[in-house]
PDB file of C-alpha atoms in Angstrom:
ATOM      1  CA  MET A   1     141.662  83.866 155.331  1.00  0.00           C
ATOM      2  CA  SER A   2     140.660  83.836 151.844  1.00  0.00           C
ATOM      3  CA  GLN A   3     136.991  83.270 152.385  1.00  0.00           C
ATOM      4  CA  LEU A   4     136.976  85.948 154.697  1.00  0.00           C
ATOM      5  CA  VAL A   5     138.120  88.436 152.208  1.00  0.00           C
ATOM      6  CA  VAL A   6     135.048  87.088 149.854  1.00  0.00           C
ATOM      7  CA  SER A   7     132.850  87.120 152.293  1.00  0.00           C
ATOM      8  CA  LEU A   8     133.712  90.709 153.432  1.00  0.00           C
ATOM      9  CA  LEU A   9     133.658  91.739 149.527  1.00  0.00           C
ATOM     10  CA  LEU A  10     130.503  90.244 148.752  1.00  0.00           C
ATOM     11  CA  VAL A  11     129.045  92.018 151.988  1.00  0.00           C
ATOM     12  CA  VAL A  12     130.610  95.592 150.594  1.00  0.00           C
ATOM     13  CA  VAL A  13     129.177  94.813 147.198  1.00  0.00           C
ATOM     14  CA  SER A  14     125.911  93.658 148.335  1.00  0.00           C
ATOM     15  CA  ALA A  15     125.367  96.695 150.167  1.00  0.00           C
ATOM     16  CA  GLY A  16     126.683  98.946 147.119  1.00  0.00           C
ATOM     17  CA  GLY A  17     124.075  97.210 145.210  1.00  0.00           C
ATOM     18  CA  PHE A  18     121.242  97.888 147.508  1.00  0.00           C
ATOM     19  CA  ALA A  19     122.168 101.314 147.813  1.00  0.00           C
ATOM     20  CA  LEU A  20     122.654 101.896 144.142  1.00  0.00           C
ATOM     21  CA  TRP A  21     119.015 100.337 143.945  1.00  0.00           C
ATOM     22  CA  GLN A  22     117.233 102.142 146.413  1.00  0.00           C
ATOM     23  CA  THR A  23     118.882 105.360 144.999  1.00  0.00           C
ATOM     24  CA  SER A  24     117.611 104.604 141.509  1.00  0.00           C
ATOM     25  CA  ALA A  25     113.991 103.341 142.804  1.00  0.00           C
ATOM     26  CA  GLU A  26     113.764 107.061 144.608  1.00  0.00           C
ATOM     27  CA  THR A  27     114.550 108.807 141.383  1.00  0.00           C
ATOM     28  CA  ARG A  28     111.276 107.079 139.834  1.00  0.00           C
ATOM     29  CA  THR A  29     108.478 109.552 139.513  1.00  0.00           C
ATOM     30  CA  GLN A  30     104.738 108.807 139.363  1.00  0.00           C
ATOM     31  CA  VAL A  31     103.416 110.140 136.142  1.00  0.00           C
ATOM     32  CA  LEU A  32     100.227 109.612 134.011  1.00  0.00           C
ATOM     33  CA  ALA A  33     100.051 107.109 130.968  1.00  0.00           C
ATOM     34  CA  VAL A  34      96.905 106.432 128.568  1.00  0.00           C
ATOM     35  CA  ALA A  35      95.045 103.438 129.584  1.00  0.00           C
ATOM     36  CA  ARG A  36      92.963 102.976 126.228  1.00  0.00           C
ATOM     37  CA  PRO A  37      92.972 104.932 122.701  1.00  0.00           C
ATOM     38  CA  VAL A  38      91.713 108.288 123.153  1.00  0.00           C
ATOM     39  CA  ALA A  39      90.252 110.280 120.024  1.00  0.00           C
ATOM     40  CA  ALA A  40      91.312 113.819 119.073  1.00  0.00           C
ATOM     41  CA  GLY A  41      88.564 116.186 120.530  1.00  0.00           C
ATOM     42  CA  GLN A  42      87.901 113.895 123.199  1.00  0.00           C
ATOM     43  CA  VAL A  43      87.199 114.907 126.820  1.00  0.00           C
ATOM     44  CA  LEU A  44      89.309 112.944 129.107  1.00  0.00           C
ATOM     45  CA  SER A  45      87.736 110.741 131.779  1.00  0.00           C
ATOM     46  CA  ARG A  46      89.446 108.930 134.970  1.00  0.00           C
ATOM     47  CA  ALA A  47      89.289 105.507 132.824  1.00  0.00           C
ATOM     48  CA  ASP A  48      91.343 107.084 129.972  1.00  0.00           C
ATOM     49  CA  LEU A  49      94.589 107.277 132.229  1.00  0.00           C
ATOM     50  CA  ARG A  50      96.483 105.351 134.708  1.00  0.00           C
ATOM     51  CA  THR A  51      99.560 105.888 137.025  1.00  0.00           C
ATOM     52  CA  VAL A  52     103.221 104.616 136.069  1.00  0.00           C
ATOM     53  CA  GLN A  53     106.509 105.148 137.754  1.00  0.00           C
ATOM     54  CA  VAL A  54     109.163 106.196 135.312  1.00  0.00           C
ATOM     55  CA  ASP A  55     112.693 107.774 135.539  1.00  0.00           C
ATOM     56  CA  VAL A  56     112.027 111.240 133.906  1.00  0.00           C
ATOM     57  CA  ALA A  57     114.845 112.810 132.261  1.00  0.00           C
ATOM     58  CA  ALA A  58     115.301 116.757 132.388  1.00  0.00           C
ATOM     59  CA  GLY A  59     113.743 118.478 129.893  1.00  0.00           C
ATOM     60  CA  ILE A  60     110.771 116.241 129.500  1.00  0.00           C
ATOM     61  CA  SER A  61     107.607 117.802 131.157  1.00  0.00           C
ATOM     62  CA  LEU A  62     105.378 114.651 131.892  1.00  0.00           C
ATOM     63  CA  VAL A  63     102.287 114.849 133.808  1.00  0.00           C
ATOM     64  CA  ARG A  64     102.575 114.051 136.999  1.00  0.00           C
ATOM     65  CA  ALA A  65     100.005 111.359 138.718  1.00  0.00           C
ATOM     66  CA  SER A  66      99.279 114.155 141.434  1.00  0.00           C
ATOM     67  CA  GLU A  67      97.751 116.233 138.684  1.00  0.00           C
ATOM     68  CA  LEU A  68      94.924 113.677 137.537  1.00  0.00           C
ATOM     69  CA  PRO A  69      92.081 115.408 139.188  1.00  0.00           C
ATOM     70  CA  THR A  70      92.794 118.530 137.190  1.00  0.00           C
ATOM     71  CA  LEU A  71      92.728 116.981 134.061  1.00  0.00           C
ATOM     72  CA  ILE A  72      89.299 114.999 134.287  1.00  0.00           C
ATOM     73  CA  GLY A  73      86.994 116.892 131.888  1.00  0.00           C
ATOM     74  CA  LEU A  74      90.096 118.110 129.482  1.00  0.00           C
ATOM     75  CA  THR A  75      90.088 117.464 126.151  1.00  0.00           C
ATOM     76  CA  ALA A  76      92.675 115.796 124.087  1.00  0.00           C
ATOM     77  CA  ALA A  77      94.315 117.883 121.440  1.00  0.00           C
ATOM     78  CA  VAL A  78      95.428 115.023 119.391  1.00  0.00           C
ATOM     79  CA  PRO A  79      95.197 111.390 119.232  1.00  0.00           C
ATOM     80  CA  LEU A  80      96.762 109.496 122.432  1.00  0.00           C
ATOM     81  CA  ALA A  81      97.831 106.054 121.900  1.00  0.00           C
ATOM     82  CA  GLN A  82      97.326 103.314 124.863  1.00  0.00           C
ATOM     83  CA  GLY A  83     100.319 103.356 126.906  1.00  0.00           C
ATOM     84  CA  SER A  84     102.118 106.390 125.864  1.00  0.00           C
ATOM     85  CA  LEU A  85     103.135 108.908 128.537  1.00  0.00           C
ATOM     86  CA  LEU A  86     100.716 112.133 128.829  1.00  0.00           C
ATOM     87  CA  THR A  87     102.305 115.718 128.417  1.00  0.00           C
ATOM     88  CA  ARG A  88     100.454 118.875 128.908  1.00  0.00           C
ATOM     89  CA  SER A  89     101.029 119.627 125.007  1.00  0.00           C
ATOM     90  CA  GLN A  90      98.649 116.617 123.935  1.00  0.00           C
ATOM     91  CA  LEU A  91      95.706 118.591 125.782  1.00  0.00           C
ATOM     92  CA  GLY A  92      93.591 121.323 124.770  1.00  0.00           C
ATOM     93  CA  PRO A  93      91.392 122.157 122.029  1.00  0.00           C
ATOM     94  CA  ALA A  94      91.425 119.600 118.952  1.00  0.00           C
ATOM     95  CA  GLU A  95      94.469 120.140 116.770  1.00  0.00           C
ATOM     96  CA  PHE A  96      93.997 117.116 114.500  1.00  0.00           C
ATOM     97  CA  PRO A  97      94.591 116.610 111.999  1.00  0.00           C
ATOM     98  CA  ALA A  98      97.147 119.015 111.529  1.00  0.00           C
ATOM     99  CA  ALA A  99      97.477 121.678 109.049  1.00  0.00           C
ATOM    100  CA  GLY A 100      98.332 119.550 105.487  1.00  0.00           C
ATOM    101  CA  LYS A 101      96.865 116.317 106.853  1.00  0.00           C
ATOM    102  CA  ALA A 102      93.707 114.594 106.521  1.00  0.00           C
ATOM    103  CA  VAL A 103      91.671 111.890 107.773  1.00  0.00           C
ATOM    104  CA  VAL A 104      89.875 109.630 105.379  1.00  0.00           C
ATOM    105  CA  ALA A 105      87.581 106.304 106.116  1.00  0.00           C
ATOM    106  CA  VAL A 106      88.366 103.465 103.961  1.00  0.00           C
ATOM    107  CA  GLY A 107      85.832 100.468 103.329  1.00  0.00           C
ATOM    108  CA  ILE A 108      88.150  97.287 103.502  1.00  0.00           C
ATOM    109  CA  ALA A 109      86.371  93.779 102.078  1.00  0.00           C
ATOM    110  CA  ALA A 110      86.869  91.079 104.251  1.00  0.00           C
ATOM    111  CA  GLY A 111      89.721  89.178 103.783  1.00  0.00           C
ATOM    112  CA  ARG A 112      91.718  92.294 102.198  1.00  0.00           C
ATOM    113  CA  LEU A 113      93.326  93.491 105.614  1.00  0.00           C
ATOM    114  CA  PRO A 114      96.665  92.188 106.708  1.00  0.00           C
ATOM    115  CA  GLN A 115      96.611  90.743 110.443  1.00  0.00           C
ATOM    116  CA  GLY A 116      98.143  93.129 112.941  1.00  0.00           C
ATOM    117  CA  VAL A 117      97.379  96.171 111.170  1.00  0.00           C
ATOM    118  CA  VAL A 118      96.179  98.470 114.447  1.00  0.00           C
ATOM    119  CA  ALA A 119      95.930 102.224 115.412  1.00  0.00           C
ATOM    120  CA  GLY A 120      99.479 103.844 114.689  1.00  0.00           C
ATOM    121  CA  THR A 121     100.312 101.144 112.039  1.00  0.00           C
ATOM    122  CA  ARG A 122     102.143 102.785 108.685  1.00  0.00           C
ATOM    123  CA  VAL A 123     100.742 101.398 105.740  1.00  0.00           C
ATOM    124  CA  ARG A 124     100.404 102.257 101.816  1.00  0.00           C
ATOM    125  CA  LEU A 125      97.204 101.842 100.185  1.00  0.00           C
ATOM    126  CA  VAL A 126      96.566 100.869  96.726  1.00  0.00           C
ATOM    127  CA  ALA A 127      93.624 100.557  94.395  1.00  0.00           C
ATOM    128  CA  GLY A 128      92.653  97.076  94.116  1.00  0.00           C
ATOM    129  CA  ALA A 129      94.404  94.671  91.550  1.00  0.00           C
ATOM    130  CA  ALA A 130      91.317  94.357  89.648  1.00  0.00           C
ATOM    131  CA  GLU A 131      90.861  98.195  89.052  1.00  0.00           C
ATOM    132  CA  PRO A 132      94.382  99.993  88.325  1.00  0.00           C
ATOM    133  CA  ALA A 133      92.460 103.210  87.450  1.00  0.00           C
ATOM    134  CA  VAL A 134      88.902 104.185  89.227  1.00  0.00           C
ATOM    135  CA  PRO A 135      86.864 106.715  87.364  1.00  0.00           C
ATOM    136  CA  ALA A 136      86.629 109.750  89.846  1.00  0.00           C
ATOM    137  CA  PRO A 137      83.272 110.572  91.004  1.00  0.00           C
ATOM    138  CA  SER A 138      83.499 113.772  89.461  1.00  0.00           C
ATOM    139  CA  PRO A 139      85.585 115.012  86.587  1.00  0.00           C
ATOM    140  CA  ALA A 140      87.206 117.416  88.117  1.00  0.00           C
ATOM    141  CA  LEU A 141      89.195 114.974  90.144  1.00  0.00           C
ATOM    142  CA  GLY A 142      90.190 112.536  86.992  1.00  0.00           C
ATOM    143  CA  ALA A 143      90.892 109.021  87.476  1.00  0.00           C
ATOM    144  CA  VAL A 144      92.297 107.449  90.392  1.00  0.00           C
ATOM    145  CA  SER A 145      95.847 106.607  90.499  1.00  0.00           C
ATOM    146  CA  ALA A 146      97.406 103.365  91.108  1.00  0.00           C
ATOM    147  CA  GLU A 147     100.119 105.074  92.839  1.00  0.00           C
ATOM    148  CA  PRO A 148     100.272 103.928  96.306  1.00  0.00           C
ATOM    149  CA  VAL A 149      99.549 106.453  98.695  1.00  0.00           C
ATOM    150  CA  GLU A 150     101.210 106.625 102.386  1.00  0.00           C
ATOM    151  CA  ALA A 151      99.493 106.647 105.465  1.00  0.00           C
ATOM    152  CA  THR A 152      99.025 106.083 109.137  1.00  0.00           C
ATOM    153  CA  VAL A 153      96.112 103.824 110.785  1.00  0.00           C
ATOM    154  CA  LEU A 154      94.261 105.675 113.215  1.00  0.00           C
ATOM    155  CA  ALA A 155      91.229 103.197 114.073  1.00  0.00           C
ATOM    156  CA  VAL A 156      89.958  99.784 112.994  1.00  0.00           C
ATOM    157  CA  VAL A 157      86.546  98.762 112.842  1.00  0.00           C
ATOM    158  CA  ASP A 158      85.221  95.447 111.983  1.00  0.00           C
ATOM    159  CA  GLY A 159      81.648  94.446 110.385  1.00  0.00           C
ATOM    160  CA  VAL A 160      79.781  98.015 110.393  1.00  0.00           C
ATOM    161  CA  ASP A 161      77.310  96.972 107.466  1.00  0.00           C
ATOM    162  CA  GLY A 162      77.208  93.478 108.333  1.00  0.00           C
ATOM    163  CA  THR A 163      78.670  92.531 104.919  1.00  0.00           C
ATOM    164  CA  GLY A 164      82.184  92.296 106.795  1.00  0.00           C
ATOM    165  CA  THR A 165      83.621  95.335 105.735  1.00  0.00           C
ATOM    166  CA  ILE A 166      86.179  96.819 107.602  1.00  0.00           C
ATOM    167  CA  VAL A 167      86.415 100.659 108.346  1.00  0.00           C
ATOM    168  CA  VAL A 168      89.994 101.710 108.317  1.00  0.00           C
ATOM    169  CA  SER A 169      90.340 105.578 109.300  1.00  0.00           C
ATOM    170  CA  VAL A 170      93.623 106.686 108.008  1.00  0.00           C
ATOM    171  CA  LEU A 171      95.810 109.732 108.184  1.00  0.00           C
ATOM    172  CA  VAL A 172      97.226 111.035 105.210  1.00  0.00           C
ATOM    173  CA  ASP A 173      98.706 113.898 103.551  1.00  0.00           C
ATOM    174  CA  SER A 174      95.864 116.646 102.460  1.00  0.00           C
ATOM    175  CA  ALA A 175      97.003 116.433  98.633  1.00  0.00           C
ATOM    176  CA  ASP A 176      96.098 112.523  98.778  1.00  0.00           C
ATOM    177  CA  GLY A 177      92.645 112.981 100.914  1.00  0.00           C
ATOM    178  CA  VAL A 178      90.410 113.157  97.704  1.00  0.00           C
ATOM    179  CA  ARG A 179      92.410 110.438  96.024  1.00  0.00           C
ATOM    180  CA  VAL A 180      92.093 107.891  99.351  1.00  0.00           C
ATOM    181  CA  ALA A 181      88.482 108.752  99.358  1.00  0.00           C
ATOM    182  CA  ALA A 182      87.755 108.194  95.151  1.00  0.00           C
ATOM    183  CA  MET A 183      89.847 104.555  96.011  1.00  0.00           C
ATOM    184  CA  ALA A 184      87.056 103.873  99.049  1.00  0.00           C
ATOM    185  CA  GLY A 185      84.564 103.023  96.499  1.00  0.00           C
ATOM    186  CA  ALA A 186      87.162 100.799  95.128  1.00  0.00           C
ATOM    187  CA  SER A 187      88.556  97.493  96.343  1.00  0.00           C
ATOM    188  CA  VAL A 188      91.471  98.945  98.372  1.00  0.00           C
ATOM    189  CA  VAL A 189      94.526  96.675  99.626  1.00  0.00           C
ATOM    190  CA  ILE A 190      96.298  97.656 102.591  1.00  0.00           C
ATOM    191  CA  VAL A 191     100.048  96.748 102.652  1.00  0.00           C
ATOM    192  CA  GLY A 192     101.672  96.805 105.743  1.00  0.00           C
ATOM    193  CA  GLY A 193     105.692  98.427 106.504  1.00  0.00           C
ATOM    194  CA  GLN A 194     107.359 100.964 104.553  1.00  0.00           C
ATOM    195  CA  PRO A 195     108.294 101.026 100.570  1.00  0.00           C
TER     196      PRO A 195
END
């Protein structure tokens, strides 16, 4: 008799589990995700986007996959990271960098970039150890401080000049933009992580 009860209980639990799984699968929505990094101001193409299924929480306005044809040719207002889910607020005229921010390209000597630094990595930029303070390109700028500058990596491009220099584009506060640009002529070390 106990085997019959256990068998019936197993059937009921299995049916309930299937019903729960089926209900959760039906609530998933097909939305658009970014298939590859897209720069602010870049025009979207079909290859930039892909369809994914997610559970959409109330109040989050993700772009449905059915809207894909209407997005081709629109402009990214901000940089879009690969794998991120797309929202309408990320599209429109380029709004990047935001007010109070600056984008600076920094040349990093071969061997001076820690492994794993990619777009989105939070870093600190510091003048090279051999040059604690670098003369500024203009007397109005003064000397470049050895104080680290907080930044977010936007892009990393290897060997653009044939010498092994790596160009790292970073987002910094506007107040630090000139200082980071002045560092770019010096030996610059990127230190990953938070202070």
